[in-house]
Amino acid sequence: HDDLKGLHTALMISVNKDGSLNEEGTRQIVRHNIDRMKVDGLYVGGSTGENFLLDTDMKKRVFEVVKDEAGSEVTLIGQIGGTNVYEAIDLAHFVTDLGYDAISAVTPFYYKYNFEEIRDYYKMIAQAVDNRLLIYSIPDLTGVEISVENFKALFEIDNIVGVKFTAADFFLLERLRKACPDELILSGFDEMLLPAVVNGVDGAIGSTYNVNGVKAREIFDLARQNKIDQALEVQHQTNDLIEAILDNGLYPTIKEILKLMGVDAGYNRRPMASASDSQIAQAKAIYDQYLS
Ligand code: NGF
């Protein structure tokens, strides 16, 4: 699964003020990530893509527009999971037919499920389509924690090839890497890219790669060459940027920075608020200080 390794942007989408998809802006975000951020792949329909705010038709249109723009230039992973497993299966077919290289499914959330229910959800999706599946684990947002033993049980399901691991739990990451040396582990927190690489992840998926993909690549490459001091220096610079972005509001700020880079990143879809005037001004200050 070498094509799934490396750095993938958790793709933003561009939204019009009325909440509809800004297709041209979304195409620009795709092009920007491929041509200027030079990432290996795009993770489409994730948290950064405001996926859980979209109806099914809009999700499908995002998947279509991204594939149409990206073609086969980079690896495409379609995040199809959510609270409705039947929709997830429908979307899994949809992106597989479009030619996405893999699918990913967030752990089912909102209701509290036992592990058998979670495993059934993954079995239903994995058995429905002929495509590779990455578990999307993000306990901070879903409240769903998965143990090493349970990860191992999920990896036994045919078609499941790994996990997008978005957690700050490095003990769990280290245990998982040791227990499952052959599964793909893609780390999710951009501010912890260096320690994740040191722990042996195969790649990473992140929101800030939309604007900071080049520096992330430096960290990734330096760390893999064992140049840890140099990698840490770039991680320090990167985390000054990420801290400033988080302080100003994560997704609206990334959108405003994209606009300063000439990309029509649009608004956020309600109920997520778009950047206020003061956030826009601060985004400009962040861009000037760290990215221009
Ligand atoms: O945005 C979040 C929420 N996490 C992303 C990423 O793990 C989510 C991470 O890049 C993702 O890949 C997706 O869109 O599905 C952070 O935004 C970043 O490290 C700043 O904290 O946790």
Short mmCIF file of C-alpha atoms and ligand atoms in Angstrom, two decimals:
data_model
loop_
_atom_site.label_atom_id
_atom_site.label_comp_id
_atom_site.label_asym_id
_atom_site.label_seq_id
_atom_site.Cartn_x
_atom_site.Cartn_y
_atom_site.Cartn_z
CA HIS A 1 0.00 0.00 0.00
CA ASP A 2 2.88 2.37 -0.69
CA ASP A 3 0.55 4.77 -2.50
CA LEU A 4 -1.26 5.45 0.77
CA LYS A 5 1.93 6.42 2.60
CA GLY A 6 3.27 9.97 2.74
CA LEU A 7 1.63 13.31 3.35
CA HIS A 8 -2.03 13.87 2.61
CA THR A 9 -3.92 17.10 2.99
CA ALA A 10 -7.19 16.91 4.91
CA LEU A 11 -8.89 18.86 2.17
CA MET A 12 -10.88 22.02 2.83
CA ILE A 13 -13.86 22.76 0.64
CA SER A 14 -15.04 26.17 -0.53
CA VAL A 15 -18.60 27.04 0.47
CA ASN A 16 -20.77 29.91 -0.76
CA LYS A 17 -22.41 32.27 1.70
CA ASP A 18 -25.74 30.42 1.28
CA GLY A 19 -24.11 27.10 2.27
CA SER A 20 -23.91 25.64 -1.25
CA LEU A 21 -20.69 24.23 -2.66
CA ASN A 22 -18.40 26.69 -4.41
CA GLU A 23 -17.16 24.25 -7.02
CA GLU A 24 -14.68 26.56 -8.67
CA GLY A 25 -13.17 27.50 -5.31
CA THR A 26 -12.98 23.84 -4.32
CA ARG A 27 -11.13 23.10 -7.56
CA GLN A 28 -8.71 25.89 -6.71
CA ILE A 29 -8.05 24.33 -3.29
CA VAL A 30 -7.31 21.00 -4.97
CA ARG A 31 -4.93 22.57 -7.48
CA HIS A 32 -3.19 24.62 -4.78
CA ASN A 33 -2.55 21.49 -2.73
CA ILE A 34 -1.22 19.52 -5.67
CA ASP A 35 0.80 22.25 -7.38
CA ARG A 36 2.09 24.35 -4.48
CA MET A 37 1.84 22.26 -1.32
CA LYS A 38 3.05 19.23 -3.28
CA VAL A 39 1.34 16.70 -1.04
CA ASP A 40 1.16 13.02 -1.93
CA GLY A 41 -2.57 12.75 -1.52
CA LEU A 42 -5.87 14.31 -0.54
CA TYR A 43 -8.14 13.11 2.25
CA VAL A 44 -11.57 14.15 1.06
CA GLY A 45 -14.67 14.35 3.26
CA GLY A 46 -12.91 14.56 6.59
CA SER A 47 -13.43 16.90 9.50
CA THR A 48 -11.54 19.67 7.74
CA GLY A 49 -13.79 19.18 4.73
CA GLU A 50 -16.81 20.09 6.92
CA ASN A 51 -18.18 16.71 5.85
CA PHE A 52 -20.42 16.18 8.85
CA LEU A 53 -22.30 19.39 7.99
CA LEU A 54 -23.19 18.29 4.45
CA ASP A 55 -26.15 16.41 3.02
CA THR A 56 -25.52 13.29 0.93
CA ASP A 57 -25.80 15.03 -2.44
CA MET A 58 -23.30 17.68 -1.45
CA LYS A 59 -20.88 15.05 -0.16
CA LYS A 60 -21.15 13.28 -3.51
CA ARG A 61 -20.59 16.48 -5.44
CA VAL A 62 -17.45 17.21 -3.40
CA PHE A 63 -16.11 13.73 -4.20
CA GLU A 64 -16.88 14.23 -7.91
CA VAL A 65 -15.39 17.70 -8.20
CA VAL A 66 -12.18 16.69 -6.41
CA LYS A 67 -11.71 13.60 -8.57
CA ASP A 68 -12.45 15.57 -11.72
CA GLU A 69 -9.83 18.17 -10.80
CA ALA A 70 -7.17 15.86 -9.36
CA GLY A 71 -7.50 12.99 -11.81
CA SER A 72 -4.76 10.54 -11.00
CA GLU A 73 -2.16 13.15 -10.05
CA VAL A 74 -2.26 12.29 -6.35
CA THR A 75 -3.70 9.58 -4.12
CA LEU A 76 -7.32 10.17 -3.18
CA ILE A 77 -8.87 8.83 0.02
CA GLY A 78 -12.61 9.35 0.43
CA GLN A 79 -13.90 9.61 4.00
CA ILE A 80 -17.39 8.12 3.78
CA GLY A 81 -18.19 7.25 7.39
CA GLY A 82 -20.59 8.90 9.79
CA THR A 83 -23.65 8.25 11.89
CA ASN A 84 -25.58 6.48 9.11
CA VAL A 85 -23.95 3.24 7.97
CA TYR A 86 -26.31 2.91 5.00
CA GLU A 87 -25.23 6.30 3.72
CA ALA A 88 -21.61 5.26 4.35
CA ILE A 89 -22.07 2.18 2.15
CA ASP A 90 -23.73 4.25 -0.57
CA LEU A 91 -20.84 6.75 -0.48
CA ALA A 92 -18.28 3.93 -0.39
CA HIS A 93 -19.71 2.61 -3.67
CA PHE A 94 -19.84 6.11 -5.07
CA VAL A 95 -16.19 7.01 -4.43
CA THR A 96 -14.98 3.55 -5.42
CA ASP A 97 -16.78 3.88 -8.76
CA LEU A 98 -15.21 7.31 -9.19
CA GLY A 99 -11.78 5.71 -8.82
CA TYR A 100 -10.76 6.79 -5.32
CA ASP A 101 -7.67 4.87 -4.21
CA ALA A 102 -9.09 4.07 -0.78
CA ILE A 103 -11.95 4.83 1.54
CA SER A 104 -11.87 5.81 5.17
CA ALA A 105 -14.62 5.65 7.76
CA VAL A 106 -14.81 7.54 11.02
CA THR A 107 -15.82 5.48 14.05
CA PRO A 108 -19.60 5.70 14.43
CA PHE A 109 -20.47 8.44 16.90
CA TYR A 110 -23.32 10.22 18.71
CA TYR A 111 -24.81 7.09 20.34
CA LYS A 112 -22.49 5.09 22.55
CA TYR A 113 -21.77 1.79 20.84
CA ASN A 114 -20.09 -1.29 22.23
CA PHE A 115 -17.17 -2.74 20.31
CA GLU A 116 -19.27 -5.43 18.61
CA GLU A 117 -21.44 -2.71 17.12
CA ILE A 118 -18.40 -0.77 15.97
CA ARG A 119 -16.92 -3.90 14.43
CA ASP A 120 -20.21 -4.64 12.63
CA TYR A 121 -20.25 -1.13 11.21
CA TYR A 122 -16.77 -1.64 9.76
CA LYS A 123 -17.62 -5.13 8.49
CA MET A 124 -20.72 -3.84 6.71
CA ILE A 125 -18.73 -1.13 4.94
CA ALA A 126 -15.63 -3.20 4.19
CA GLN A 127 -17.62 -6.11 2.80
CA ALA A 128 -19.81 -3.88 0.63
CA VAL A 129 -17.07 -2.54 -1.64
CA ASP A 130 -13.92 -3.71 -3.30
CA ASN A 131 -11.64 -1.01 -1.94
CA ARG A 132 -9.12 -0.52 0.83
CA LEU A 133 -10.43 0.99 4.06
CA LEU A 134 -8.68 3.09 6.67
CA ILE A 135 -10.30 3.42 10.08
CA TYR A 136 -10.61 7.07 11.09
CA SER A 137 -10.03 7.32 14.82
CA ILE A 138 -10.46 10.79 16.32
CA PRO A 139 -11.52 10.35 19.96
CA ASP A 140 -11.43 14.11 20.73
CA LEU A 141 -14.36 14.67 18.37
CA THR A 142 -16.19 11.32 18.51
CA GLY A 143 -15.58 10.23 22.11
CA VAL A 144 -14.73 6.76 20.77
CA GLU A 145 -11.50 5.25 22.13
CA ILE A 146 -10.20 2.03 20.57
CA SER A 147 -7.71 -0.20 22.39
CA VAL A 148 -4.80 -2.00 20.72
CA GLU A 149 -6.68 -5.31 21.05
CA ASN A 150 -9.72 -3.84 19.35
CA PHE A 151 -7.63 -2.27 16.59
CA LYS A 152 -6.15 -5.71 15.99
CA ALA A 153 -9.64 -7.20 15.71
CA LEU A 154 -10.65 -4.52 13.20
CA PHE A 155 -7.51 -5.07 11.13
CA GLU A 156 -8.55 -8.70 10.71
CA ILE A 157 -11.52 -7.61 8.61
CA ASP A 158 -10.78 -8.03 4.91
CA ASN A 159 -10.08 -4.75 3.11
CA ILE A 160 -9.15 -2.85 6.28
CA VAL A 161 -5.55 -1.79 5.79
CA GLY A 162 -4.85 0.69 8.56
CA VAL A 163 -5.89 3.68 10.58
CA LYS A 164 -5.83 7.43 10.49
CA PHE A 165 -4.76 7.97 14.07
CA THR A 166 -5.75 11.42 15.32
CA ALA A 167 -4.85 11.37 18.99
CA ALA A 168 -2.13 12.72 21.23
CA ASP A 169 -1.72 9.39 22.97
CA PHE A 170 1.84 8.37 22.11
CA PHE A 171 1.79 5.37 24.43
CA LEU A 172 -1.13 3.98 22.45
CA LEU A 173 0.56 4.86 19.15
CA GLU A 174 3.79 3.11 20.19
CA ARG A 175 1.92 0.02 21.41
CA LEU A 176 -0.13 -0.07 18.21
CA ARG A 177 2.92 0.29 15.98
CA LYS A 178 4.68 -2.55 17.79
CA ALA A 179 1.62 -4.80 17.79
CA CYS A 180 0.72 -4.15 14.15
CA PRO A 181 3.92 -3.57 12.18
CA ASP A 182 2.27 -4.30 8.84
CA GLU A 183 -0.78 -2.06 9.09
CA LEU A 184 -0.77 1.47 7.76
CA ILE A 185 -0.77 4.14 10.44
CA LEU A 186 -1.27 7.71 9.28
CA SER A 187 -1.05 10.29 12.03
CA GLY A 188 -3.55 13.08 12.36
CA PHE A 189 -2.13 15.87 14.50
CA ASP A 190 0.12 18.14 12.44
CA GLU A 191 1.70 19.69 15.55
CA MET A 192 2.93 16.20 16.54
CA LEU A 193 4.22 15.10 13.15
CA LEU A 194 7.83 14.68 14.27
CA PRO A 195 7.13 12.44 17.30
CA ALA A 196 4.65 10.49 15.20
CA VAL A 197 7.29 9.82 12.54
CA VAL A 198 9.78 8.85 15.24
CA ASN A 199 7.18 6.33 16.40
CA GLY A 200 7.10 4.81 12.96
CA VAL A 201 3.96 6.12 11.28
CA ASP A 202 3.74 5.61 7.53
CA GLY A 203 2.48 9.08 6.80
CA ALA A 204 0.15 11.79 7.98
CA ILE A 205 -3.10 13.52 7.13
CA GLY A 206 -3.58 17.11 8.23
CA SER A 207 -5.61 20.28 7.92
CA THR A 208 -2.69 22.70 8.09
CA TYR A 209 -1.06 21.04 5.09
CA ASN A 210 -3.56 23.11 3.05
CA VAL A 211 -1.28 26.08 3.81
CA ASN A 212 1.89 24.59 5.32
CA GLY A 213 2.42 21.44 3.28
CA VAL A 214 5.94 22.34 2.24
CA LYS A 215 7.25 22.70 5.80
CA ALA A 216 5.42 19.55 6.83
CA ARG A 217 7.29 17.73 4.08
CA GLU A 218 10.59 19.01 5.50
CA ILE A 219 9.71 17.65 8.94
CA PHE A 220 8.64 14.32 7.48
CA ASP A 221 11.74 13.88 5.34
CA LEU A 222 14.24 15.09 7.96
CA ALA A 223 12.71 12.84 10.59
CA ARG A 224 12.88 9.82 8.33
CA GLN A 225 16.52 10.59 7.61
CA ASN A 226 17.07 10.60 11.38
CA LYS A 227 18.00 14.30 11.35
CA ILE A 228 15.97 14.83 14.49
CA ASP A 229 17.48 18.15 15.61
CA GLN A 230 16.81 19.73 12.24
CA ALA A 231 13.33 18.23 12.08
CA LEU A 232 12.58 19.60 15.55
CA GLU A 233 13.66 23.06 14.48
CA VAL A 234 11.14 22.99 11.61
CA GLN A 235 8.48 21.52 13.92
CA HIS A 236 9.07 24.42 16.32
CA GLN A 237 8.54 26.95 13.51
CA THR A 238 5.50 25.02 12.32
CA ASN A 239 4.00 24.89 15.77
CA ASP A 240 4.34 28.66 16.18
CA LEU A 241 2.13 28.84 13.10
CA ILE A 242 -0.28 26.10 14.22
CA GLU A 243 -0.62 27.63 17.68
CA ALA A 244 -1.50 30.98 16.13
CA ILE A 245 -4.02 29.32 13.80
CA LEU A 246 -5.64 27.39 16.65
CA ASP A 247 -5.83 30.53 18.81
CA ASN A 248 -7.62 32.38 16.02
CA GLY A 249 -10.07 29.55 15.11
CA LEU A 250 -8.78 26.57 13.13
CA TYR A 251 -10.86 26.14 9.98
CA PRO A 252 -11.90 29.79 9.38
CA THR A 253 -8.28 30.87 9.76
CA ILE A 254 -6.99 28.28 7.28
CA LYS A 255 -9.63 29.48 4.82
CA GLU A 256 -8.56 33.11 5.23
CA ILE A 257 -4.90 32.15 4.75
CA LEU A 258 -5.84 30.24 1.60
CA LYS A 259 -7.50 33.41 0.31
CA LEU A 260 -4.29 35.34 0.96
CA MET A 261 -2.56 32.70 -1.15
CA GLY A 262 -4.93 33.48 -4.01
CA VAL A 263 -7.33 30.57 -3.47
CA ASP A 264 -11.09 31.20 -3.28
CA ALA A 265 -11.70 29.20 -0.11
CA GLY A 266 -15.11 30.79 0.57
CA TYR A 267 -17.09 30.61 3.77
CA ASN A 268 -17.74 27.96 6.41
CA ARG A 269 -20.98 26.03 6.33
CA ARG A 270 -23.36 26.74 9.21
CA PRO A 271 -23.53 26.19 12.04
CA MET A 272 -19.76 26.69 11.74
CA ALA A 273 -19.15 30.43 11.72
CA SER A 274 -16.99 32.03 9.05
CA ALA A 275 -14.15 34.31 10.07
CA SER A 276 -15.16 37.63 11.66
CA ASP A 277 -13.44 40.89 10.69
CA SER A 278 -11.02 40.56 13.60
CA GLN A 279 -10.25 36.93 12.72
CA ILE A 280 -9.63 37.97 9.12
CA ALA A 281 -7.22 40.67 10.30
CA GLN A 282 -5.43 38.20 12.57
CA ALA A 283 -5.23 35.64 9.75
CA LYS A 284 -3.47 38.29 7.66
CA ALA A 285 -1.02 38.92 10.51
CA ILE A 286 -0.36 35.17 10.80
CA TYR A 287 0.16 34.89 7.06
CA ASP A 288 2.56 37.85 7.04
CA GLN A 289 4.54 36.53 9.98
CA TYR A 290 4.84 32.87 9.06
CA LEU A 291 3.92 32.21 5.45
CA SER A 292 4.62 35.12 3.12
O1 NGF B 1 -9.04 19.13 12.61
C1 NGF B 1 -8.76 18.21 13.35
C2 NGF B 1 -9.59 17.98 14.54
N1 NGF B 1 -7.73 17.41 13.15
C3 NGF B 1 -6.91 17.55 11.96
C4 NGF B 1 -6.88 16.28 11.24
O2 NGF B 1 -6.46 15.22 12.06
C5 NGF B 1 -8.32 16.04 10.79
C6 NGF B 1 -5.54 18.05 12.29
O3 NGF B 1 -4.88 18.29 11.09
C7 NGF B 1 -8.39 15.43 9.51
O4 NGF B 1 -7.46 14.87 9.02
C8 NGF B 1 -9.67 15.53 8.83
O5 NGF B 1 -9.97 16.59 8.32
O6 NGF B 1 -10.40 14.55 8.82
C9 NGF B 1 -5.63 19.34 13.12
O7 NGF B 1 -6.49 20.26 12.48
C10 NGF B 1 -4.28 20.01 13.27
O8 NGF B 1 -3.35 19.10 13.76
C11 NGF B 1 -4.39 21.21 14.23
O9 NGF B 1 -4.70 20.75 15.53
O10 NGF B 1 -8.92 17.35 15.54
#
